[in-house]
XYZ file of C-alpha atoms in Angstrom:
448
model
C 0.453 39.879 -82.186
C 0.532 42.498 -79.456
C -2.135 42.353 -76.785
C -3.204 45.212 -74.542
C -1.989 44.652 -70.990
C -4.513 43.183 -68.580
C -4.698 44.304 -64.967
C -5.654 42.512 -61.781
C -7.980 45.365 -60.821
C -8.571 49.105 -61.185
C -7.714 51.002 -58.010
C -8.667 54.579 -57.144
C -6.074 55.968 -54.723
C -7.304 58.951 -52.714
C -5.304 61.196 -50.380
C -4.181 64.733 -49.622
C -0.470 63.882 -49.705
C 0.239 63.723 -53.444
C 3.745 62.283 -53.033
C 2.526 59.460 -50.788
C -0.346 58.642 -53.124
C 2.005 58.463 -56.107
C 4.421 56.217 -54.213
C 1.517 53.971 -53.206
C 0.264 53.867 -56.792
C 3.709 52.831 -58.043
C 3.767 49.925 -55.573
C 0.391 48.806 -56.863
C 1.300 49.130 -60.536
C 4.384 46.970 -59.991
C 2.022 44.243 -58.747
C -0.198 44.387 -61.846
C -2.907 46.835 -60.758
C -4.132 49.807 -62.772
C -4.231 52.899 -60.577
C -5.545 56.396 -60.985
C -5.265 59.211 -58.456
C -7.979 61.277 -56.888
C -8.261 63.847 -54.142
C -11.033 64.360 -51.635
C -12.580 67.239 -53.568
C -12.860 65.606 -57.007
C -13.217 61.935 -56.129
C -16.838 61.625 -57.267
C -15.738 62.314 -60.840
C -13.327 59.384 -60.653
C -16.101 57.081 -59.484
C -18.092 57.478 -62.666
C -18.732 54.489 -64.902
C -15.970 55.750 -67.165
C -13.367 54.975 -64.493
C -15.038 51.818 -63.141
C -12.876 51.280 -60.017
C -12.880 47.891 -58.310
C -11.454 49.249 -55.076
C -10.992 52.624 -53.414
C -7.866 52.998 -51.275
C -7.888 56.043 -49.003
C -4.513 57.190 -47.710
C -5.909 58.846 -44.586
C -2.723 59.849 -42.770
C -3.274 60.266 -39.038
C -6.708 61.817 -38.531
C -8.848 60.058 -41.089
C -11.699 62.578 -40.847
C -11.821 63.318 -44.570
C -11.553 59.639 -45.353
C -14.523 58.739 -43.148
C -16.595 61.538 -44.663
C -15.813 60.199 -48.141
C -16.704 56.625 -47.147
C -19.968 57.812 -45.639
C -20.785 59.500 -48.965
C -19.805 56.482 -51.064
C -21.766 53.998 -48.982
C -24.884 56.188 -49.039
C -25.076 56.314 -52.844
C -26.591 53.330 -54.660
C -24.132 53.663 -57.565
C -21.035 53.434 -55.335
C -22.181 51.567 -52.199
C -20.907 48.244 -53.552
C -17.311 49.435 -54.120
C -15.008 48.099 -51.370
C -13.022 50.732 -49.479
C -9.684 50.229 -47.759
C -8.386 52.937 -45.457
C -4.696 53.312 -44.618
C -3.927 55.140 -41.366
C -0.608 55.613 -39.618
C -1.729 55.084 -35.998
C -5.518 54.737 -35.877
C -7.092 55.504 -32.529
C -9.963 53.541 -31.009
C -12.240 56.453 -31.923
C -11.160 56.303 -35.582
C -11.704 52.552 -35.669
C -15.227 52.983 -34.299
C -15.988 55.678 -36.841
C -14.652 53.515 -39.669
C -16.991 50.746 -38.552
C -19.961 53.096 -38.379
C -19.509 54.479 -41.923
C -18.807 51.082 -43.495
C -15.049 50.986 -44.171
C -14.311 47.482 -45.460
C -10.733 47.281 -44.178
C -8.502 49.509 -42.052
C -4.774 48.868 -42.375
C -2.511 50.499 -39.795
C 0.950 51.595 -40.781
C 3.740 50.930 -41.208
C 2.930 47.972 -43.439
C 4.821 45.980 -46.028
C 3.762 44.751 -49.433
C 2.607 41.320 -48.229
C 0.100 42.784 -45.769
C -1.094 45.448 -48.203
C -1.586 43.206 -51.217
C -2.978 40.260 -49.292
C -5.725 42.450 -47.874
C -6.260 44.192 -51.192
C -6.724 40.852 -52.950
C -9.517 39.907 -50.577
C -11.359 43.162 -51.294
C -10.796 42.919 -55.039
C -12.169 39.360 -55.073
C -15.241 40.610 -53.251
C -15.679 43.198 -56.012
C -15.296 40.408 -58.590
C -18.090 38.426 -56.935
C -20.419 41.410 -57.009
C -19.521 42.236 -60.617
C -20.234 38.633 -61.624
C -23.643 38.824 -59.949
C -24.515 41.908 -62.016
C -23.205 40.393 -65.247
C -24.834 37.026 -64.737
C -28.198 38.622 -64.003
C -27.885 40.592 -67.246
C -27.171 37.407 -69.191
C -30.188 35.688 -67.624
C -32.369 38.643 -68.643
C -31.054 38.371 -72.200
C -32.889 35.013 -72.349
C -36.163 36.812 -71.593
C -36.263 35.761 -67.937
C -36.641 37.769 -64.772
C -33.469 37.995 -62.725
C -32.582 39.916 -59.594
C -29.081 41.162 -58.869
C -30.091 42.162 -55.344
C -28.276 40.511 -52.460
C -30.982 38.936 -50.286
C -31.327 40.167 -46.723
C -31.236 37.656 -43.912
C -34.739 36.801 -42.749
C -33.458 36.894 -39.181
C -30.007 38.414 -38.596
C -27.848 35.684 -37.103
C -24.961 36.082 -34.711
C -21.578 35.890 -36.428
C -20.035 32.459 -35.918
C -16.347 32.624 -34.989
C -14.114 29.595 -34.451
C -11.376 30.310 -31.884
C -8.276 28.133 -31.470
C -6.514 29.257 -28.278
C -4.818 27.705 -25.235
C -3.728 30.673 -23.116
C -6.424 31.779 -20.649
C -5.432 35.405 -21.270
C -5.977 35.082 -25.028
C -9.357 33.424 -24.531
C -10.424 36.133 -22.074
C -9.320 38.938 -24.418
C -11.104 37.389 -27.408
C -14.301 36.626 -25.489
C -14.364 40.154 -24.004
C -13.793 41.820 -27.380
C -16.442 39.680 -29.062
C -19.104 40.015 -26.366
C -22.556 41.558 -26.542
C -24.651 38.937 -28.348
C -23.303 39.795 -31.802
C -21.027 36.740 -31.890
C -21.350 33.021 -31.274
C -17.935 31.646 -30.336
C -16.740 28.051 -30.595
C -13.480 27.635 -28.663
C -11.045 24.756 -29.225
C -7.543 24.402 -27.825
C -5.485 23.728 -30.944
C -5.258 24.201 -34.707
C -5.961 20.553 -35.481
C -9.251 20.642 -33.589
C -10.130 23.809 -35.517
C -9.420 22.064 -38.811
C -11.684 19.185 -37.812
C -14.538 21.567 -36.945
C -14.217 23.254 -40.336
C -14.906 19.995 -42.162
C -18.569 19.892 -41.166
C -19.407 23.367 -39.860
C -19.620 26.846 -41.350
C -18.068 29.863 -39.678
C -17.724 33.545 -40.534
C -14.119 33.780 -39.300
C -11.350 31.819 -37.598
C -9.164 33.273 -34.833
C -5.932 31.382 -34.085
C -3.891 32.385 -31.049
C -0.438 30.915 -31.698
C 1.062 29.318 -28.612
C 3.674 26.830 -29.838
C 4.673 26.063 -33.431
C 3.466 28.815 -35.799
C 3.807 26.433 -38.767
C 0.655 24.608 -37.674
C -1.355 27.834 -37.904
C 0.218 28.774 -41.238
C -0.516 25.307 -42.609
C -4.198 25.713 -41.741
C -4.239 29.152 -43.441
C -2.761 27.593 -46.573
C -5.338 24.805 -46.509
C -8.132 27.366 -46.336
C -6.842 29.234 -49.383
C -6.624 25.998 -51.398
C -10.149 24.885 -50.507
C -12.973 26.234 -52.676
C -15.416 26.062 -49.765
C -13.145 28.036 -47.407
C -11.281 30.097 -49.999
C -12.556 33.410 -48.574
C -12.870 32.407 -44.901
C -11.063 35.092 -42.863
C -8.254 33.872 -40.609
C -7.000 36.247 -37.907
C -3.758 35.262 -36.180
C -2.613 36.336 -32.717
C 1.100 35.953 -31.970
C 3.953 37.257 -29.854
C 6.244 39.913 -31.294
C 9.062 37.387 -31.619
C 6.979 34.625 -33.256
C 7.785 35.718 -36.811
C 11.136 37.111 -37.910
C 9.283 38.532 -40.888
C 5.816 39.896 -40.065
C 4.926 39.595 -43.753
C 5.227 35.787 -43.692
C 1.723 35.057 -42.303
C 0.111 37.146 -45.046
C 2.103 35.355 -47.708
C 0.825 32.034 -46.317
C -2.846 33.053 -46.323
C -3.581 34.876 -43.062
C -6.104 37.707 -43.313
C -4.918 39.763 -40.317
C -2.005 39.446 -37.881
C -2.250 40.957 -34.388
C 0.547 40.850 -31.820
C 0.297 40.530 -28.070
C -0.594 42.256 -25.845
C -3.965 42.310 -27.584
C -5.674 45.636 -28.041
C -9.313 44.640 -27.535
C -10.668 47.625 -29.474
C -8.480 46.749 -32.441
C -9.403 43.068 -32.241
C -13.092 43.933 -32.174
C -12.781 46.262 -35.174
C -10.690 43.818 -37.219
C -13.050 40.907 -36.608
C -16.186 42.909 -37.296
C -14.856 44.114 -40.656
C -13.887 40.557 -41.590
C -17.177 38.910 -40.635
C -19.291 41.630 -42.229
C -17.510 41.054 -45.517
C -17.767 37.285 -45.173
C -21.504 37.458 -44.504
C -21.889 39.717 -47.555
C -20.014 37.108 -49.611
C -22.493 34.487 -48.441
C -25.312 36.754 -49.632
C -23.743 37.131 -53.082
C -23.183 33.372 -53.285
C -26.861 32.793 -52.471
C -27.902 35.299 -55.130
C -25.669 33.614 -57.723
C -27.201 30.229 -56.925
C -30.688 31.702 -57.298
C -29.841 32.813 -60.837
C -29.358 29.295 -62.083
C -32.774 28.732 -63.638
C -34.072 25.644 -65.386
C -34.462 27.538 -68.650
C -30.738 28.420 -68.774
C -29.471 25.218 -67.164
C -28.598 21.970 -68.861
C -31.282 19.484 -67.823
C -29.162 16.396 -67.249
C -26.541 17.876 -64.921
C -28.153 21.115 -63.712
C -25.147 23.261 -64.673
C -25.533 26.110 -67.143
C -26.275 25.226 -70.753
C -23.970 25.692 -73.739
C -26.178 28.519 -75.014
C -25.844 30.339 -71.708
C -22.103 29.646 -71.660
C -21.603 31.299 -75.052
C -23.812 34.279 -74.222
C -22.180 34.893 -70.842
C -18.672 34.409 -72.174
C -19.351 37.028 -74.854
C -20.518 39.465 -72.157
C -17.530 38.865 -69.892
C -15.132 38.933 -72.832
C -16.385 42.358 -73.915
C -16.022 43.676 -70.359
C -12.526 42.191 -70.025
C -11.429 43.825 -73.286
C -13.005 47.160 -72.373
C -11.523 47.386 -68.859
C -8.295 45.448 -69.568
C -9.186 42.689 -67.099
C -8.052 39.096 -66.934
C -10.512 36.376 -67.975
C -9.754 32.664 -68.270
C -11.668 29.498 -69.042
C -10.976 25.890 -68.090
C -12.200 22.875 -70.036
C -12.637 19.268 -68.887
C -13.383 16.438 -71.331
C -14.398 12.983 -70.061
C -12.830 10.713 -72.667
C -14.315 7.329 -71.748
C -18.028 8.230 -71.926
C -18.566 6.261 -75.158
C -16.981 3.185 -73.631
C -19.197 3.435 -70.564
C -22.271 3.703 -72.790
C -21.217 0.568 -74.710
C -20.440 -1.513 -71.623
C -22.784 -0.167 -68.936
C -25.481 1.738 -70.790
C -26.509 5.346 -71.346
C -28.016 5.744 -67.869
C -24.706 4.861 -66.220
C -22.884 7.372 -68.421
C -25.441 10.073 -67.613
C -25.099 9.403 -63.886
C -21.324 9.633 -64.151
C -21.541 12.992 -65.953
C -23.881 14.292 -63.264
C -21.349 13.358 -60.609
C -18.477 14.932 -62.540
C -20.410 18.198 -62.880
C -21.219 18.137 -59.149
C -17.555 17.695 -58.285
C -16.475 20.529 -60.574
C -19.108 22.819 -59.072
C -17.913 21.936 -55.585
C -14.285 22.727 -56.431
C -14.725 26.213 -57.907
C -15.527 29.562 -56.307
C -19.032 30.991 -56.149
C -18.258 33.538 -58.866
C -16.926 30.903 -61.281
C -19.489 29.495 -63.710
C -19.716 25.818 -64.667
C -21.477 24.926 -67.931
C -21.970 21.965 -70.254
C -19.875 22.751 -73.312
C -20.418 19.484 -75.196
C -21.643 15.907 -74.839
C -18.714 14.913 -72.623
C -17.300 18.356 -71.921
C -17.597 20.899 -69.108
C -16.339 24.465 -69.110
C -15.592 26.726 -66.152
C -15.513 30.497 -66.690
C -13.035 32.126 -64.290
C -13.747 35.887 -64.093
C -10.792 38.195 -63.423
C -8.425 35.231 -63.188
C -4.964 35.051 -64.728
C -3.826 32.137 -66.873
C -1.393 31.063 -64.140
C -4.222 30.937 -61.603
C -6.411 29.060 -64.101
C -3.727 26.393 -64.493
C -3.774 25.842 -60.734
C -7.558 25.426 -60.865
C -7.252 22.884 -63.692
C -4.603 20.900 -61.825
C -6.647 20.836 -58.616
C -9.899 19.736 -60.277
C -8.187 17.224 -62.550
C -6.367 15.689 -59.588
C -9.625 15.153 -57.715
C -11.544 13.766 -60.702
C -8.769 11.393 -61.790
C -8.409 9.975 -58.279
C -12.093 9.553 -57.483
C -13.854 6.199 -57.600
C -17.312 6.926 -59.000
C -20.241 4.641 -58.304
C -23.364 4.424 -60.482
C -26.651 2.640 -59.759
C -26.800 -0.990 -60.884
C -23.018 -1.295 -61.320
C -21.091 -3.188 -58.641
C -17.637 -1.913 -59.459
C -16.354 1.656 -59.238
C -15.643 3.714 -62.334
C -12.682 5.998 -63.026
C -12.819 8.819 -65.556
C -10.322 9.312 -68.345
C -9.824 13.036 -68.506
C -8.284 15.691 -70.716
C -8.164 19.216 -69.351
C -6.752 22.597 -70.254
C -7.240 26.342 -70.029
C -6.759 29.549 -71.984
C -6.836 33.279 -71.329
C -9.116 35.702 -73.148
C -7.590 37.921 -75.822
C -8.947 41.280 -76.827
C -10.075 40.003 -80.246
C -11.592 36.758 -78.949
C -15.166 35.679 -79.407
C -16.643 33.102 -77.057
C -16.274 30.450 -79.767
C -12.648 31.295 -80.558
C -11.686 31.251 -76.879
C -13.285 27.833 -76.393
C -11.632 26.491 -79.527
C -8.200 27.669 -78.382
C -8.829 26.066 -74.996
C -9.598 22.741 -76.705
C -6.242 22.936 -78.474
C -4.597 23.215 -75.053
C -6.130 19.999 -73.694
C -3.660 17.486 -72.308
């Protein structure tokens, strides 16, 4: 049976140079993105709900004036303000960077750039769009149960300084970073190596990490990889500072999880602009995460574990499935069945089994992204909805969560010995003709 092709995201590419825009669109399509062109005069038509772009990429050339005017327009309209915007500029001046910051450009990528840099930074923006889309969809599902639900991102009661963790040894690097991030907007924590930075990240929250590479770049790249494999730090921006000769291939850091690479000597204006764009987006992610947590109400949550109920799971999966089919988006689900619950009930009692299930649900929630939804799918079964996630990515999620659960010693009140779970897990991708029930049933057939 043939299935319509699913795309990673829908990208509106805007620019005056038609040939460049087409070449850029071809690069994106080869990576699994749906693209459609627009020019500066007719772009508002492309931003209608019929086109539904997840990201706007503006090929600004050298000046960037038209691009900034367009961004200013987009960010001032309530219907388009949420759409992330990436601007591509050949040699952006300090003045252009400042203007981009003032109008709300989400990322400014200076040319020339390779695929790794382009698509790494695009993925971050697209995932931000996914988070916002999930907030809107989840609020709609909550309302379908007759409850009030806000999809507004809460404002900070008191704007806090951006927290930036800096790993640097060279006095010149530290001076450049501290000068660029001065003025009361930032709160810096400076350590002298990557390992100390990793230790700080265990217990503290930051809006960005800056790593000035002094010796072995592999240490910095290892930390970047660890961030991308950690649900808590999955989106944490990591800006690397290195010498020109540090990397034979300047694309390598992006492939390993870096957000931005800057080379010495540091341009303080560029450093300031890059960091501010990163921390703004990270703080906005925190706001969306808070709003998503606020949506989990008692009436749509399963009482024992506090995760979403089966009824909510089915309703929300129907909504996301319809959107995925309509916009040709990826959608996957993961399923986890605890096989030894009955045995625990027989030997240790129902309360011990309930406590174990609560702990399992807590672990699953802790190991998924904010936009992923955990729900009780059955007596001993939990489901995770993974919006805009490919089947290959879902398999990685299943392996990571299963590995943690299978190797965790659980303790329950009144029982002296630890308990291990017996687990079956699997995943499946949404098909255009799927219902929520058929998708879940196919996922159960994939359990191993």
